[in-house]
PDB file of C-alpha atoms in Angstrom:
ATOM      1  CA  MET L1215     113.442 -41.438 140.465  1.00 69.00           C
ATOM      2  CA  ASP L1216     114.747 -40.220 143.807  1.00 81.00           C
ATOM      3  CA  PRO L1217     116.316 -42.794 146.139  1.00 85.00           C
ATOM      4  CA  VAL L1218     113.621 -44.940 147.735  1.00 92.00           C
ATOM      5  CA  ASP L1219     113.625 -46.347 151.255  1.00 94.00           C
ATOM      6  CA  TRP L1220     113.091 -49.906 150.036  1.00 95.00           C
ATOM      7  CA  GLN L1221     113.395 -51.368 153.517  1.00 96.00           C
ATOM      8  CA  GLU L1222     110.403 -49.311 154.627  1.00 95.00           C
ATOM      9  CA  ALA L1223     108.498 -50.322 151.482  1.00 96.00           C
ATOM     10  CA  LEU L1224     109.239 -54.006 152.070  1.00 96.00           C
ATOM     11  CA  ASP L1225     108.170 -53.678 155.686  1.00 96.00           C
ATOM     12  CA  GLY L1226     104.836 -52.382 154.398  1.00 95.00           C
ATOM     13  CA  VAL L1227     104.483 -55.422 152.132  1.00 96.00           C
ATOM     14  CA  LEU L1228     105.193 -57.662 155.106  1.00 93.00           C
ATOM     15  CA  HIS L1229     102.004 -56.525 156.838  1.00 90.00           C
ATOM     16  CA  ARG L1230      99.663 -56.832 153.855  1.00 94.00           C
ATOM     17  CA  PRO L1231      97.115 -59.629 153.534  1.00 95.00           C
ATOM     18  CA  PRO L1232      97.655 -62.087 150.644  1.00 94.00           C
ATOM     19  CA  ALA L1233      94.944 -60.519 148.480  1.00 95.00           C
ATOM     20  CA  LEU L1234      96.863 -57.230 148.383  1.00 95.00           C
ATOM     21  CA  ARG L1235     100.064 -59.025 147.419  1.00 96.00           C
ATOM     22  CA  THR L1236      98.535 -60.901 144.485  1.00 96.00           C
ATOM     23  CA  PHE L1237      98.280 -59.795 140.873  1.00 94.00           C
ATOM     24  CA  THR L1238      96.860 -61.554 137.799  1.00 94.00           C
ATOM     25  CA  SER L1239      98.280 -60.414 134.465  1.00 89.00           C
ATOM     26  CA  PRO L1240      96.176 -59.900 131.330  1.00 85.00           C
ATOM     27  CA  ASP L1241      97.444 -63.224 129.969  1.00 81.00           C
ATOM     28  CA  GLY L1242      96.159 -65.090 133.033  1.00 88.00           C
ATOM     29  CA  ASP L1243      99.370 -65.630 135.024  1.00 91.00           C
ATOM     30  CA  THR L1244      98.998 -65.045 138.767  1.00 94.00           C
ATOM     31  CA  TYR L1245     101.877 -63.616 140.809  1.00 96.00           C
ATOM     32  CA  ILE L1246     102.266 -63.192 144.542  1.00 96.00           C
ATOM     33  CA  GLY L1247     104.983 -61.402 146.482  1.00 96.00           C
ATOM     34  CA  GLU L1248     106.269 -61.678 150.012  1.00 96.00           C
ATOM     35  CA  SER L1249     108.819 -59.778 152.084  1.00 96.00           C
ATOM     36  CA  VAL L1250     111.385 -61.924 153.860  1.00 95.00           C
ATOM     37  CA  ALA L1251     114.135 -61.092 156.335  1.00 93.00           C
ATOM     38  CA  TYR L1252     117.675 -62.394 156.026  1.00 92.00           C
ATOM     39  CA  SER L1253     121.007 -61.057 157.259  1.00 87.00           C
ATOM     40  CA  ASN L1254     119.441 -58.037 158.987  1.00 91.00           C
ATOM     41  CA  GLN L1255     117.699 -56.818 155.826  1.00 94.00           C
ATOM     42  CA  MET L1256     114.362 -57.221 154.115  1.00 96.00           C
ATOM     43  CA  HIS L1257     114.213 -58.820 150.662  1.00 97.00           C
ATOM     44  CA  LEU L1258     111.451 -59.643 148.207  1.00 97.00           C
ATOM     45  CA  ILE L1259     110.260 -62.927 146.757  1.00 97.00           C
ATOM     46  CA  VAL L1260     107.956 -62.784 143.747  1.00 96.00           C
ATOM     47  CA  GLY L1261     106.463 -66.036 142.518  1.00 95.00           C
ATOM     48  CA  ARG L1262     104.345 -67.171 139.611  1.00 94.00           C
ATOM     49  CA  ILE L1263     101.698 -69.615 140.753  1.00 91.00           C
ATOM     50  CA  ALA L1264     102.042 -72.693 138.575  1.00 84.00           C
ATOM     51  CA  ALA L1265      99.067 -74.088 136.697  1.00 75.00           C
ATOM     52  CA  GLY L1266      98.267 -77.790 136.874  1.00 70.00           C
ATOM     53  CA  ASN L1267      99.764 -80.505 139.015  1.00 74.00           C
ATOM     54  CA  MET L1268     103.316 -81.732 139.247  1.00 80.00           C
ATOM     55  CA  GLN L1269     104.325 -85.356 138.939  1.00 84.00           C
ATOM     56  CA  THR L1270     106.814 -87.525 140.780  1.00 86.00           C
ATOM     57  CA  VAL L1271     108.566 -90.760 139.914  1.00 89.00           C
ATOM     58  CA  ASP L1272     109.193 -93.740 142.150  1.00 87.00           C
ATOM     59  CA  LEU L1273     112.831 -94.483 141.331  1.00 90.00           C
ATOM     60  CA  ASP L1274     112.622 -97.992 142.796  1.00 89.00           C
ATOM     61  CA  HIS L1275     109.691 -99.152 140.693  1.00 85.00           C
ATOM     62  CA  GLY L1276     109.573 -96.582 137.874  1.00 88.00           C
ATOM     63  CA  HIS L1277     105.996 -95.481 138.611  1.00 87.00           C
ATOM     64  CA  ILE L1278     104.976 -91.940 137.615  1.00 91.00           C
ATOM     65  CA  GLU L1279     102.397 -90.445 139.945  1.00 87.00           C
ATOM     66  CA  GLU L1280     100.583 -87.175 140.551  1.00 85.00           C
ATOM     67  CA  LEU L1281     101.930 -85.095 143.423  1.00 82.00           C
ATOM     68  CA  ARG L1282      98.998 -84.018 145.538  1.00 80.00           C
ATOM     69  CA  LEU L1283      99.076 -81.326 148.200  1.00 79.00           C
ATOM     70  CA  GLU L1284      96.803 -81.120 151.198  1.00 78.00           C
ATOM     71  CA  GLY L1285      94.698 -78.051 151.935  1.00 78.00           C
ATOM     72  CA  ASN L1286      94.634 -74.838 149.911  1.00 81.00           C
ATOM     73  CA  ARG L1287      98.189 -75.058 148.626  1.00 83.00           C
ATOM     74  CA  GLY L1288      99.806 -74.815 145.222  1.00 84.00           C
ATOM     75  CA  PHE L1289     103.104 -74.877 143.386  1.00 88.00           C
ATOM     76  CA  ILE L1290     105.057 -71.717 142.684  1.00 91.00           C
ATOM     77  CA  ASP L1291     108.146 -70.648 140.726  1.00 92.00           C
ATOM     78  CA  THR L1292     110.003 -67.861 142.512  1.00 94.00           C
ATOM     79  CA  SER L1293     112.555 -65.131 141.927  1.00 94.00           C
ATOM     80  CA  THR L1294     114.458 -63.442 144.734  1.00 95.00           C
ATOM     81  CA  VAL L1295     114.951 -59.663 144.650  1.00 96.00           C
ATOM     82  CA  CYS L1296     117.502 -57.753 146.737  1.00 96.00           C
ATOM     83  CA  PHE L1297     117.620 -53.955 146.993  1.00 94.00           C
ATOM     84  CA  LEU L1298     121.083 -52.453 147.228  1.00 90.00           C
ATOM     85  CA  ASP L1299     121.686 -49.510 149.509  1.00 86.00           C
ATOM     86  CA  TYR L1300     122.343 -46.961 146.747  1.00 81.00           C
ATOM     87  CA  ALA L1301     120.856 -45.645 143.491  1.00 81.00           C
ATOM     88  CA  ASN L1302     117.700 -47.797 143.501  1.00 88.00           C
ATOM     89  CA  ILE L1303     119.634 -50.778 142.133  1.00 89.00           C
ATOM     90  CA  VAL L1304     118.115 -54.223 142.558  1.00 91.00           C
ATOM     91  CA  GLY L1305     119.598 -57.660 142.087  1.00 92.00           C
ATOM     92  CA  VAL L1306     117.432 -60.528 140.856  1.00 91.00           C
ATOM     93  CA  MET L1307     118.014 -64.281 140.877  1.00 90.00           C
ATOM     94  CA  HIS L1308     115.548 -66.623 139.193  1.00 89.00           C
ATOM     95  CA  GLY L1309     114.807 -69.956 140.814  1.00 88.00           C
ATOM     96  CA  ASN L1310     114.260 -71.664 137.445  1.00 86.00           C
ATOM     97  CA  GLN L1311     113.310 -70.933 133.841  1.00 84.00           C
ATOM     98  CA  ALA L1312     109.635 -70.489 134.745  1.00 87.00           C
ATOM     99  CA  ALA L1313     110.296 -67.992 137.552  1.00 91.00           C
ATOM    100  CA  PRO L1314     109.195 -64.359 137.069  1.00 91.00           C
ATOM    101  CA  ARG L1315     111.564 -62.239 134.980  1.00 87.00           C
ATOM    102  CA  SER L1316     112.217 -58.539 135.504  1.00 84.00           C
ATOM    103  CA  SER L1317     109.203 -57.502 133.405  1.00 80.00           C
ATOM    104  CA  ALA L1318     106.827 -59.599 135.534  1.00 88.00           C
ATOM    105  CA  ILE L1319     108.408 -58.361 138.771  1.00 92.00           C
ATOM    106  CA  GLN L1320     107.968 -54.795 137.540  1.00 89.00           C
ATOM    107  CA  ARG L1321     104.288 -55.381 136.788  1.00 89.00           C
ATOM    108  CA  TRP L1322     103.749 -56.964 140.203  1.00 95.00           C
ATOM    109  CA  MET L1323     105.446 -54.048 141.970  1.00 95.00           C
ATOM    110  CA  ASN L1324     103.267 -51.503 140.171  1.00 92.00           C
ATOM    111  CA  ALA L1325     100.018 -53.472 140.391  1.00 93.00           C
ATOM    112  CA  CYS L1326     100.465 -53.996 144.127  1.00 94.00           C
ATOM    113  CA  GLY L1327     101.736 -50.459 144.749  1.00 94.00           C
ATOM    114  CA  ILE L1328     104.940 -51.330 146.581  1.00 94.00           C
ATOM    115  CA  ILE L1329     105.688 -47.564 146.499  1.00 94.00           C
ATOM    116  CA  THR L1330     103.582 -44.564 145.478  1.00 91.00           C
ATOM    117  CA  GLU L1331     105.463 -44.084 142.174  1.00 88.00           C
ATOM    118  CA  ASP L1332     105.493 -46.372 139.155  1.00 86.00           C
ATOM    119  CA  VAL L1333     108.571 -48.587 139.035  1.00 86.00           C
ATOM    120  CA  ALA L1334     110.505 -49.353 135.841  1.00 76.00           C
ATOM    121  CA  LEU L1335     113.204 -52.016 135.921  1.00 79.00           C
ATOM    122  CA  TRP L1336     115.887 -52.110 133.258  1.00 73.00           C
ATOM    123  CA  PRO L1337     119.454 -53.386 132.968  1.00 73.00           C
ATOM    124  CA  VAL L1338     122.227 -51.220 134.353  1.00 78.00           C
ATOM    125  CA  ILE L1339     123.956 -50.219 131.122  1.00 77.00           C
ATOM    126  CA  SER L1340     127.740 -49.989 131.260  1.00 77.00           C
ATOM    127  CA  LYS L1341     128.866 -46.405 131.800  1.00 77.00           C
ATOM    128  CA  SER L1342     131.352 -46.643 128.939  1.00 79.00           C
ATOM    129  CA  VAL L1343     128.608 -47.614 126.465  1.00 84.00           C
ATOM    130  CA  TRP L1344     126.355 -44.788 127.700  1.00 81.00           C
ATOM    131  CA  GLU L1345     129.194 -42.300 127.212  1.00 83.00           C
ATOM    132  CA  LYS L1346     129.924 -43.584 123.700  1.00 88.00           C
ATOM    133  CA  LEU L1347     126.281 -43.109 122.721  1.00 88.00           C
ATOM    134  CA  GLU L1348     125.914 -39.668 124.308  1.00 87.00           C
ATOM    135  CA  ASN L1349     129.283 -38.409 123.015  1.00 88.00           C
ATOM    136  CA  ALA L1350     129.066 -39.903 119.530  1.00 91.00           C
ATOM    137  CA  SER L1351     129.693 -37.439 116.744  1.00 90.00           C
ATOM    138  CA  ALA L1352     127.158 -39.325 114.610  1.00 90.00           C
ATOM    139  CA  VAL L1353     124.637 -42.155 115.044  1.00 91.00           C
ATOM    140  CA  HIS L1354     124.241 -43.946 111.727  1.00 92.00           C
ATOM    141  CA  ASN L1355     121.645 -46.571 112.590  1.00 92.00           C
ATOM    142  CA  VAL L1356     119.632 -48.035 115.439  1.00 89.00           C
ATOM    143  CA  GLU L1357     118.209 -51.557 115.373  1.00 88.00           C
ATOM    144  CA  PHE L1358     116.019 -53.341 117.860  1.00 82.00           C
ATOM    145  CA  ALA L1359     113.758 -56.367 117.871  1.00 81.00           C
ATOM    146  CA  PHE L1360     110.912 -57.050 120.275  1.00 74.00           C
ATOM    147  CA  ARG L1361     107.738 -58.992 120.930  1.00 71.00           C
ATOM    148  CA  PRO L1362     104.916 -56.572 121.790  1.00 65.00           C
ATOM    149  CA  ASN L1363     103.477 -56.582 125.278  1.00 57.00           C
ATOM    150  CA  PRO L1364     100.646 -54.011 125.373  1.00 52.00           C
ATOM    151  CA  ALA L1365     100.167 -54.543 129.111  1.00 47.00           C
ATOM    152  CA  PHE L1366     103.196 -52.444 129.968  1.00 44.00           C
ATOM    153  CA  MET L1367     104.418 -50.611 126.889  1.00 48.00           C
ATOM    154  CA  PRO L1368     105.447 -47.059 127.824  1.00 48.00           C
ATOM    155  CA  GLN L1369     103.361 -44.042 126.959  1.00 47.00           C
ATOM    156  CA  GLU L1370     105.396 -42.043 124.451  1.00 48.00           C
ATOM    157  CA  GLY L1371     103.804 -39.939 121.753  1.00 47.00           C
ATOM    158  CA  VAL L1372     106.779 -39.351 119.463  1.00 44.00           C
ATOM    159  CA  SER L1373     109.996 -41.388 119.184  1.00 58.00           C
ATOM    160  CA  LEU L1374     110.932 -44.987 118.683  1.00 61.00           C
ATOM    161  CA  PHE L1375     108.689 -45.932 121.608  1.00 56.00           C
ATOM    162  CA  GLY L1376     105.682 -44.351 119.957  1.00 63.00           C
ATOM    163  CA  PHE L1377     106.420 -46.196 116.730  1.00 62.00           C
ATOM    164  CA  SER L1378     106.913 -49.400 118.734  1.00 62.00           C
ATOM    165  CA  ARG L1379     103.479 -49.019 120.319  1.00 59.00           C
ATOM    166  CA  GLU L1380     101.749 -48.575 116.958  1.00 65.00           C
ATOM    167  CA  THR L1381     103.461 -51.552 115.332  1.00 66.00           C
ATOM    168  CA  GLY L1382     102.976 -53.620 118.471  1.00 61.00           C
ATOM    169  CA  GLU L1383      99.229 -53.037 118.470  1.00 64.00           C
ATOM    170  CA  ARG L1384      98.982 -53.937 114.781  1.00 68.00           C
ATOM    171  CA  TYR L1385     101.190 -57.044 114.999  1.00 65.00           C
ATOM    172  CA  ALA L1386     100.596 -58.113 118.584  1.00 66.00           C
ATOM    173  CA  ASP L1387     101.582 -61.771 118.097  1.00 67.00           C
ATOM    174  CA  HIS L1388     104.686 -61.254 116.014  1.00 73.00           C
ATOM    175  CA  ARG L1389     108.361 -60.558 116.538  1.00 76.00           C
ATOM    176  CA  ILE L1390     109.089 -57.115 115.157  1.00 78.00           C
ATOM    177  CA  THR L1391     112.492 -55.877 114.016  1.00 83.00           C
ATOM    178  CA  ILE L1392     112.960 -52.159 113.417  1.00 81.00           C
ATOM    179  CA  LYS L1393     116.068 -50.614 111.875  1.00 86.00           C
ATOM    180  CA  LEU L1394     116.396 -46.890 111.309  1.00 86.00           C
ATOM    181  CA  GLU L1395     119.360 -45.697 109.299  1.00 89.00           C
ATOM    182  CA  VAL L1396     120.703 -42.363 108.142  1.00 89.00           C
ATOM    183  CA  PRO L1397     122.440 -42.920 104.769  1.00 83.00           C
ATOM    184  CA  LYS L1398     126.068 -41.858 104.723  1.00 78.00           C
ATOM    185  CA  ARG L1399     125.693 -40.590 101.163  1.00 74.00           C
ATOM    186  CA  GLY L1400     122.928 -39.097  99.095  1.00 66.00           C
ATOM    187  CA  GLY L1401     119.651 -37.894 100.539  1.00 63.00           C
ATOM    188  CA  GLY L1402     119.225 -34.231 101.330  1.00 69.00           C
ATOM    189  CA  GLY L1403     122.900 -33.401 101.765  1.00 80.00           C
ATOM    190  CA  PRO L1404     125.149 -32.840 104.806  1.00 82.00           C
ATOM    191  CA  THR L1405     122.717 -30.601 106.704  1.00 84.00           C
ATOM    192  CA  SER L1406     119.807 -33.013 106.379  1.00 87.00           C
ATOM    193  CA  ARG L1407     122.057 -35.949 107.273  1.00 85.00           C
ATOM    194  CA  ALA L1408     123.366 -34.207 110.409  1.00 87.00           C
ATOM    195  CA  ARG L1409     119.808 -33.365 111.503  1.00 88.00           C
ATOM    196  CA  GLY L1410     118.742 -36.985 111.028  1.00 88.00           C
ATOM    197  CA  GLN L1411     121.738 -38.229 113.003  1.00 89.00           C
ATOM    198  CA  ARG L1412     120.907 -35.920 115.922  1.00 89.00           C
ATOM    199  CA  ARG L1413     117.309 -37.126 115.982  1.00 88.00           C
ATOM    200  CA  LEU L1414     118.434 -40.725 115.809  1.00 88.00           C
ATOM    201  CA  GLN L1415     120.858 -40.135 118.676  1.00 89.00           C
ATOM    202  CA  ASP L1416     118.059 -38.630 120.810  1.00 87.00           C
ATOM    203  CA  ASP L1417     115.802 -41.580 120.042  1.00 83.00           C
ATOM    204  CA  ALA L1418     118.569 -44.075 120.832  1.00 83.00           C
ATOM    205  CA  VAL L1419     119.144 -42.440 124.231  1.00 81.00           C
ATOM    206  CA  SER L1420     115.375 -42.545 124.901  1.00 77.00           C
ATOM    207  CA  LEU L1421     115.202 -46.196 123.871  1.00 73.00           C
ATOM    208  CA  VAL L1422     118.056 -47.281 126.118  1.00 73.00           C
ATOM    209  CA  SER L1423     116.696 -45.218 129.019  1.00 68.00           C
ATOM    210  CA  GLY L1424     113.420 -47.146 128.864  1.00 62.00           C
ATOM    211  CA  LEU L1425     114.673 -50.663 128.288  1.00 62.00           C
ATOM    212  CA  GLY L1426     112.965 -51.750 131.494  1.00 51.00           C
ATOM    213  CA  TYR L1427     109.585 -51.532 129.802  1.00 51.00           C
ATOM    214  CA  LEU L1428     110.614 -53.896 127.045  1.00 52.00           C
ATOM    215  CA  VAL L1429     113.337 -56.279 128.203  1.00 50.00           C
ATOM    216  CA  GLY L1430     112.104 -59.781 128.953  1.00 50.00           C
ATOM    217  CA  PRO L1431     110.756 -62.956 127.355  1.00 43.00           C
ATOM    218  CA  SER L1432     107.933 -61.005 125.726  1.00 46.00           C
ATOM    219  CA  GLY L1433     109.909 -57.826 125.214  1.00 61.00           C
ATOM    220  CA  ILE L1434     112.995 -56.532 123.465  1.00 68.00           C
ATOM    221  CA  ASP L1435     115.784 -58.988 122.670  1.00 72.00           C
ATOM    222  CA  ARG L1436     118.020 -56.815 120.484  1.00 80.00           C
ATOM    223  CA  ALA L1437     119.133 -53.201 120.863  1.00 83.00           C
ATOM    224  CA  ARG L1438     122.089 -52.012 118.816  1.00 88.00           C
ATOM    225  CA  ALA L1439     123.488 -48.868 117.254  1.00 90.00           C
ATOM    226  CA  LEU L1440     126.295 -47.985 114.849  1.00 93.00           C
ATOM    227  CA  VAL L1441     128.029 -44.764 115.833  1.00 92.00           C
ATOM    228  CA  THR L1442     131.060 -42.678 114.969  1.00 92.00           C
ATOM    229  CA  SER L1443     133.084 -41.982 118.100  1.00 88.00           C
ATOM    230  CA  PRO L1444     136.050 -39.672 118.727  1.00 86.00           C
ATOM    231  CA  THR L1445     139.303 -41.383 119.687  1.00 85.00           C
ATOM    232  CA  GLU L1446     141.935 -40.242 122.168  1.00 83.00           C
ATOM    233  CA  ASP L1447     144.316 -39.255 119.361  1.00 87.00           C
ATOM    234  CA  GLY L1448     141.798 -36.847 117.838  1.00 84.00           C
ATOM    235  CA  HIS L1449     140.559 -39.121 115.080  1.00 88.00           C
ATOM    236  CA  TYR L1450     137.176 -40.813 114.612  1.00 89.00           C
ATOM    237  CA  LYS L1451     136.141 -44.423 114.300  1.00 92.00           C
ATOM    238  CA  GLU L1452     132.939 -46.326 113.649  1.00 92.00           C
ATOM    239  CA  GLU L1453     131.829 -48.552 116.489  1.00 91.00           C
ATOM    240  CA  ALA L1454     128.952 -50.967 117.001  1.00 91.00           C
ATOM    241  CA  LEU L1455     127.213 -50.676 120.397  1.00 90.00           C
ATOM    242  CA  ASP L1456     125.154 -53.544 121.818  1.00 87.00           C
ATOM    243  CA  PHE L1457     123.100 -52.231 124.718  1.00 82.00           C
ATOM    244  CA  LEU L1458     121.869 -55.609 125.938  1.00 76.00           C
ATOM    245  CA  LYS L1459     125.296 -57.215 125.781  1.00 76.00           C
ATOM    246  CA  HIS L1460     127.022 -54.403 127.638  1.00 73.00           C
ATOM    247  CA  HIS L1461     124.978 -54.253 130.800  1.00 70.00           C
ATOM    248  CA  VAL L1462     126.263 -55.137 134.229  1.00 71.00           C
ATOM    249  CA  THR L1463     125.415 -58.767 134.861  1.00 72.00           C
ATOM    250  CA  ALA L1464     126.811 -61.734 136.742  1.00 69.00           C
ATOM    251  CA  LYS L1465     126.279 -65.464 136.783  1.00 71.00           C
ATOM    252  CA  LYS L1466     126.316 -67.318 140.075  1.00 72.00           C
ATOM    253  CA  ARG L1467     125.968 -71.013 140.736  1.00 72.00           C
ATOM    254  CA  VAL L1468     123.849 -71.650 143.804  1.00 75.00           C
ATOM    255  CA  GLU L1469     123.616 -75.055 145.427  1.00 72.00           C
ATOM    256  CA  VAL L1470     120.789 -75.726 147.843  1.00 69.00           C
ATOM    257  CA  ARG L1471     121.032 -78.990 149.726  1.00 67.00           C
ATOM    258  CA  ASP L1472     117.990 -80.689 151.213  1.00 62.00           C
ATOM    259  CA  GLU L1473     119.774 -81.119 154.510  1.00 59.00           C
ATOM    260  CA  GLU L1474     120.366 -77.373 154.919  1.00 62.00           C
ATOM    261  CA  SER L1475     118.290 -75.704 157.605  1.00 63.00           C
ATOM    262  CA  ARG L1476     118.236 -72.222 156.049  1.00 71.00           C
ATOM    263  CA  PRO L1477     115.458 -71.317 153.581  1.00 78.00           C
ATOM    264  CA  ARG L1478     116.130 -71.484 149.839  1.00 81.00           C
ATOM    265  CA  HIS L1479     115.881 -67.727 149.366  1.00 88.00           C
ATOM    266  CA  ALA L1480     118.805 -67.248 151.767  1.00 89.00           C
ATOM    267  CA  ALA L1481     121.190 -68.863 149.282  1.00 88.00           C
ATOM    268  CA  ALA L1482     119.878 -66.589 146.518  1.00 91.00           C
ATOM    269  CA  VAL L1483     120.270 -63.471 148.685  1.00 93.00           C
ATOM    270  CA  GLN L1484     123.847 -64.432 149.512  1.00 90.00           C
ATOM    271  CA  ALA L1485     124.699 -64.954 145.831  1.00 90.00           C
ATOM    272  CA  ILE L1486     123.129 -61.641 144.793  1.00 91.00           C
ATOM    273  CA  MET L1487     124.990 -59.722 147.485  1.00 91.00           C
ATOM    274  CA  GLU L1488     128.288 -61.379 146.550  1.00 89.00           C
ATOM    275  CA  ALA L1489     127.776 -60.394 142.911  1.00 88.00           C
ATOM    276  CA  ALA L1490     126.836 -56.844 143.906  1.00 87.00           C
ATOM    277  CA  HIS L1491     130.016 -56.562 145.966  1.00 88.00           C
ATOM    278  CA  GLU L1492     132.172 -57.911 143.128  1.00 86.00           C
ATOM    279  CA  HIS L1493     130.681 -55.424 140.646  1.00 82.00           C
ATOM    280  CA  ARG L1494     130.235 -52.535 143.067  1.00 84.00           C
ATOM    281  CA  GLY L1495     132.629 -50.284 141.161  1.00 82.00           C
ATOM    282  CA  ASP L1496     130.936 -50.885 137.812  1.00 77.00           C
ATOM    283  CA  LEU L1497     127.458 -50.408 139.290  1.00 81.00           C
ATOM    284  CA  ARG L1498     128.339 -47.151 140.996  1.00 81.00           C
ATOM    285  CA  ALA L1499     130.075 -45.834 137.874  1.00 73.00           C
ATOM    286  CA  ALA L1500     127.082 -46.755 135.692  1.00 69.00           C
ATOM    287  CA  VAL L1501     124.598 -44.795 137.815  1.00 71.00           C
ATOM    288  CA  SER L1502     126.797 -41.871 138.845  1.00 69.00           C
ATOM    289  CA  GLY L1503     126.027 -38.460 137.494  1.00 55.00           C
TER     290      GLY L1503
END
């Protein structure tokens, strides 16, 4: 995807009525998005509207009571999304465990048409891991596990994704683990083994390129490969690659005090931007070239 003017896209969201910023998923969850301004930039908040009522406790008397809101209001769990100024990279911070994950944010962005193209969100894989996969002299096996989500599985006719779609439709409520392996010995001989390793390498690259369609609570939770890589001294070594473990990520502790005058999303935006600055070199290297 070519670089997108996300600030212009977010400005367009800002002027939409609520109905055009709301999306209900096939499983019945309702999401709404809103553009917000902070620190001279536009950012995005995507929230999942909570079902049912919340409860409160009177700490003086120990009474548990229903929390009731006046008017047409409801409770919502939110995630804050910031768009960096290069390479279509976004940073996401979840407000709590129930807040929308990347897969839900992706579905909201596409359902509400934040831009004219379809958006796919996936982890920024470390450049070194990408290079090891692409430059491997042999890929011996690929293993991944996922929970099918037919609502946003990618359209691929042939490859691991195509196989994933078929198994996902047949076992929609199950966790599926797939491991493809090219035996190091036996089989059809060296030529057949080399051909199988090349195909497996192509499929592994395709799988990692499309992780955004699968990563999430209802998506892929394991993606690994065993490869033979060349070393600097001209030799070769076997190496295990974990594509989910080796993506650029950061943990930030955010404290929001009730007495603060700034909105809650402002603290999230600040934390995301600090993390992006700290990992700027890794992010740029991962998406360069």
